Short mmCIF file of C-alpha atoms in Angstrom, two decimals:
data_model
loop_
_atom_site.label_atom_id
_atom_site.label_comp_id
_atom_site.label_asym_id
_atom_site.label_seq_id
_atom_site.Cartn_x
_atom_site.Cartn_y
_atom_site.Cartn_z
CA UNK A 1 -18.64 10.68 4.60
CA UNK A 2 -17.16 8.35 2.20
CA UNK A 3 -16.71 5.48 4.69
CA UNK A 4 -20.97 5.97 4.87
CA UNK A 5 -21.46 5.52 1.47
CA UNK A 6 -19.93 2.30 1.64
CA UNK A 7 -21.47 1.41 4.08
CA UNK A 8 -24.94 2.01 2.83
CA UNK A 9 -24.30 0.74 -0.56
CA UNK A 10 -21.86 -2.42 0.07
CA UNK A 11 -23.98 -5.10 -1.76
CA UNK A 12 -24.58 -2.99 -4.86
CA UNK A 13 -20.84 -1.78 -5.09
CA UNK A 14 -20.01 -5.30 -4.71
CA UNK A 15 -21.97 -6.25 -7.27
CA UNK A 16 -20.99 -3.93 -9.48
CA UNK A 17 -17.40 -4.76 -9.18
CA UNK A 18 -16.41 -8.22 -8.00
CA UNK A 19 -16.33 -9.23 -11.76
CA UNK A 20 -14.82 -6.32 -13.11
CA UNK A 21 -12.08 -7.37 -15.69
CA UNK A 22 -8.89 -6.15 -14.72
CA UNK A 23 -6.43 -8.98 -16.49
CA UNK A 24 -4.23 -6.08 -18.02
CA UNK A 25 -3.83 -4.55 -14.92
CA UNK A 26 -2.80 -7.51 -13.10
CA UNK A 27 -0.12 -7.99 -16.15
CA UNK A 28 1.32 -4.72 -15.76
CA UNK A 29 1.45 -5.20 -11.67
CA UNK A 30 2.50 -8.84 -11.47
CA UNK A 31 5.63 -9.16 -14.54
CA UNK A 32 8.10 -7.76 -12.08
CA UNK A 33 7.17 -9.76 -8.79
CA UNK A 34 8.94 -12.59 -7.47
CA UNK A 35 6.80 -16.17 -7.27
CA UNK A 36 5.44 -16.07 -3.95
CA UNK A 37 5.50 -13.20 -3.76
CA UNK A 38 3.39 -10.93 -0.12
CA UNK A 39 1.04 -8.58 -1.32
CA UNK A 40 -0.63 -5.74 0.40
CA UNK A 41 -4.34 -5.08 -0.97
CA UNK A 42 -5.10 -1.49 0.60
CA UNK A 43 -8.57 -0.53 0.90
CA UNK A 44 -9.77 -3.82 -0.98
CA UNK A 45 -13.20 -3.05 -1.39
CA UNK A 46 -15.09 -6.68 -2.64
CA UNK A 47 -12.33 -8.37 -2.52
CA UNK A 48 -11.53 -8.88 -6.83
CA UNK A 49 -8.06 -8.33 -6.62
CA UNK A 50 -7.20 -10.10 -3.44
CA UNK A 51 -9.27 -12.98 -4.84
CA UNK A 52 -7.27 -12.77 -8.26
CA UNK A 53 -3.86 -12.52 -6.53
CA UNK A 54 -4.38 -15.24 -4.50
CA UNK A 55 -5.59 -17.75 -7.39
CA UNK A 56 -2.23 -16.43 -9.06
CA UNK A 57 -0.19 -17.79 -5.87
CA UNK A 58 0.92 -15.18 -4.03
CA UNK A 59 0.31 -14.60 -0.18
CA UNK A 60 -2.15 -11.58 -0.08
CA UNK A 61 -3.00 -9.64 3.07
CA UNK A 62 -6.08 -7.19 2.43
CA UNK A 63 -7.81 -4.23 4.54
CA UNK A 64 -10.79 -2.04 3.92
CA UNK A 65 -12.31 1.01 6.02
CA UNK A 66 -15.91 -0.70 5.22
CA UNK A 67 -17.10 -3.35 7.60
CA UNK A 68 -19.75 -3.87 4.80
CA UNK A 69 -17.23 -4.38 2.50
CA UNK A 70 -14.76 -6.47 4.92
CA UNK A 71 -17.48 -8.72 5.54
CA UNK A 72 -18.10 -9.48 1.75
CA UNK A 73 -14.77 -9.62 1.18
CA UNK A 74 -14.24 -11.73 4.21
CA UNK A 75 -16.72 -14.40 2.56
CA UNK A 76 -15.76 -14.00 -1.56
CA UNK A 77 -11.89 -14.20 -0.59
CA UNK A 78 -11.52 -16.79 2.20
CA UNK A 79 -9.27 -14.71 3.75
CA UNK A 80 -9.41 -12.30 7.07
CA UNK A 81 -9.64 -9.31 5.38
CA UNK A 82 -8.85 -6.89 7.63
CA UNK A 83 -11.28 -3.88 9.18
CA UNK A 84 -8.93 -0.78 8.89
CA UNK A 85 -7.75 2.38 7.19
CA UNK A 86 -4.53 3.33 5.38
CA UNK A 87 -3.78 5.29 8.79
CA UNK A 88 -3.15 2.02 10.33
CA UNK A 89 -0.55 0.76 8.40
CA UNK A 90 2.89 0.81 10.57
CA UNK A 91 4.55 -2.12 9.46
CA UNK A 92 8.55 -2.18 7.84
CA UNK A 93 9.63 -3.40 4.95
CA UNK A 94 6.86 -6.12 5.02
CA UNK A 95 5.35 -6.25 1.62
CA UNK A 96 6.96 -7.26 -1.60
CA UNK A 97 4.44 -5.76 -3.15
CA UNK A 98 1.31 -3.28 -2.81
CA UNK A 99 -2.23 -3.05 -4.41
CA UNK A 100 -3.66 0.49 -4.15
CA UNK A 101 -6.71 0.10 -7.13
CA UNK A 102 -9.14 3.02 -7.00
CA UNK A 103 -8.50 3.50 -3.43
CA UNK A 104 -5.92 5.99 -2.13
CA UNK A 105 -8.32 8.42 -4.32
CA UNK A 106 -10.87 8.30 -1.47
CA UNK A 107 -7.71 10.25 0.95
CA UNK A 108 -8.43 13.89 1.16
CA UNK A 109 -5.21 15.23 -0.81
CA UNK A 110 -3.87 17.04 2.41
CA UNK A 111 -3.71 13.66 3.82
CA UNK A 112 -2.02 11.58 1.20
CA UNK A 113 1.78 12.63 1.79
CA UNK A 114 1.39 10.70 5.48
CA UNK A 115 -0.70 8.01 3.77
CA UNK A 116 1.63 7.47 0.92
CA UNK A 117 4.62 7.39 3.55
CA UNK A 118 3.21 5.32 5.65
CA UNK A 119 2.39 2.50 2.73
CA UNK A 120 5.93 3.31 1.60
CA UNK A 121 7.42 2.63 5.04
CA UNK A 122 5.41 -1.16 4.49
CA UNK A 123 7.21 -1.82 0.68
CA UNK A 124 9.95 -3.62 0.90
CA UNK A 125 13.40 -2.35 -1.02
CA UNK A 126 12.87 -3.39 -4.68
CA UNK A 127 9.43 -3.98 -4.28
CA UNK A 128 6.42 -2.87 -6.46
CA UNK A 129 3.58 -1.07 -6.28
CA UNK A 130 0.51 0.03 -7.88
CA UNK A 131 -1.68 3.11 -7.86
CA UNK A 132 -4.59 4.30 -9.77
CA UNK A 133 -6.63 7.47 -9.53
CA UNK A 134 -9.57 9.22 -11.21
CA UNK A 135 -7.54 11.41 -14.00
CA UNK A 136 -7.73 15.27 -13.48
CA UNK A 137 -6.36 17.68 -10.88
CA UNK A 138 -9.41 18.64 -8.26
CA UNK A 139 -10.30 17.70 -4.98
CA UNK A 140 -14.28 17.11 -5.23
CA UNK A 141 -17.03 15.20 -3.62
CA UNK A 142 -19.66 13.16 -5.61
CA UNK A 143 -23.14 11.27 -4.59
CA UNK A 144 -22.05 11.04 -0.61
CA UNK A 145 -17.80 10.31 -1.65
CA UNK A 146 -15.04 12.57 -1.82
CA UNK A 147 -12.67 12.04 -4.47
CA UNK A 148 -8.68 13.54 -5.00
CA UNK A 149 -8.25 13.45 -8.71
CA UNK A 150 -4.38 12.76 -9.91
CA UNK A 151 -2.86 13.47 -13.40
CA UNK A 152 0.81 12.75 -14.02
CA UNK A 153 2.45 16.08 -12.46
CA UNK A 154 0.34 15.81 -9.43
CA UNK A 155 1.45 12.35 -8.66
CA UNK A 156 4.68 13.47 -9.66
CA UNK A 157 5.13 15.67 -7.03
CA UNK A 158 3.50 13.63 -4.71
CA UNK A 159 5.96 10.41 -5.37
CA UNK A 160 9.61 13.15 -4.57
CA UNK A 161 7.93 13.58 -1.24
CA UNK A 162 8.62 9.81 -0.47
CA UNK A 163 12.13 8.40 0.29
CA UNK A 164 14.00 5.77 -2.36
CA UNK A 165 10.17 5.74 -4.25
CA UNK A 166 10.24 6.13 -8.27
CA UNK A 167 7.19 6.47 -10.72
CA UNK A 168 8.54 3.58 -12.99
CA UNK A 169 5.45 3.47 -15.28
CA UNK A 170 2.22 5.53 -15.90
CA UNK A 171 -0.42 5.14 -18.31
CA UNK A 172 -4.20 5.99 -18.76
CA UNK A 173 -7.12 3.53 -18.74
CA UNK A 174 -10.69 3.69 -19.85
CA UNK A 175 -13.16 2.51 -16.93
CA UNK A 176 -13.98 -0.85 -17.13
CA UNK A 177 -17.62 -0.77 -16.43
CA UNK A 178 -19.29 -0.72 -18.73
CA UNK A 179 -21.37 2.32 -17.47
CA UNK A 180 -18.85 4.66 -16.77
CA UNK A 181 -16.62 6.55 -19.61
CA UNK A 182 -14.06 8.03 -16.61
CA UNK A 183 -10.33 7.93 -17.36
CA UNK A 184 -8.16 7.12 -14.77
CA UNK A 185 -4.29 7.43 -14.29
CA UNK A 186 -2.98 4.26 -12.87
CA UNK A 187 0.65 3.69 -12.00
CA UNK A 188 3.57 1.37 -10.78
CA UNK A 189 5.77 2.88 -8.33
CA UNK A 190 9.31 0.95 -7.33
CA UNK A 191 11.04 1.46 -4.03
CA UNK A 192 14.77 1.10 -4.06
CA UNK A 193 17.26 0.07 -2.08
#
């Protein structure tokens, strides 16, 4: 269901997004990785982020469970972005960092303990990553999507499910279009050693 709306509506989400400001995000994700650092960009949509990350220096690997959105993302990024969903990640202790932005909250919140393990499995030991939700506490759907809603005890409870992963920071955002007044949670999660 989700995956559909994407697909019917790639170019205006794009649109809608690719220049999105997220500098202070990128701030709070970035001050703690090393310079060249790999980065993970799970369930890119248009491609921003991996776009930004690269222009910053890192190496950036990116996947999306769009085609319509791989394909833009494919063509804004330079990059082969990656046709796929967060199911599909079995890699070790490859990433030193991961970029979950407004994604994970598409996973149906049965789902997300294997989802969450599975990106956890692909963090490396000290590395860094970052989350963000829709703030509340409710599985709902909305216009064709289906969204898992996350406050700080939920994602709490969800992070002491996962081996050697902390919640190191959380804080609470405004959106960032300038048509939407949604808060969202968004947070940096460590893995140690």
């Amino acid at each position: 269901m989700t995956i559909q709306f994407y697909q019917d509506n790639a170019e205006s989400f794009f649109e809608d997004t690719v220049n999105v400001d997220m500098t202070n995000i990128y701030q709070h994700f970035t001050k703690s990785l090393p310079n060249n650092a790999f980065i993970l960009d799970a369930g890119c949509g248009s491609g921003r982020d991996t776009k930004a990350f690269l222009e910053m220096g890192y190496k950036v690997e990116a996947f999306d469970a769009s085609s319509e959105l791989v394909s833009r993302a494919r063509k804004y990024t330079g990059i082969d972005v990656i046709h796929a969903l967060f199911n599909d990640v079995n890699s070790t202790d490859k990433y030193d960092a991961i970029w979950c932005c407004a994604s994970l909250l598409h996973v149906p919140e049965i789902e997300l303990p294997e989802v969450l393990s599975k990106l956890s499995n692909a963090l490396k030991p000290n590395g860094s990553w970052y989350v963000s939700f829709k703030y509340g506490d409710s599985q709902r759907e909305k216009d064709g999507r289906s969204f898992t809603d996350i406050n700080e005890q939920r994602l709490a409870a969800l992070v002491t499910s996962l081996i050697n992963i902390d919640v190191n920071s959380t804080w609470i955002t405004e959106d960032n279009r300038p048509d939407r007044s949604e808060k969202w949670l968004n947070a940096i999660l460590t893995k140690n050693e």
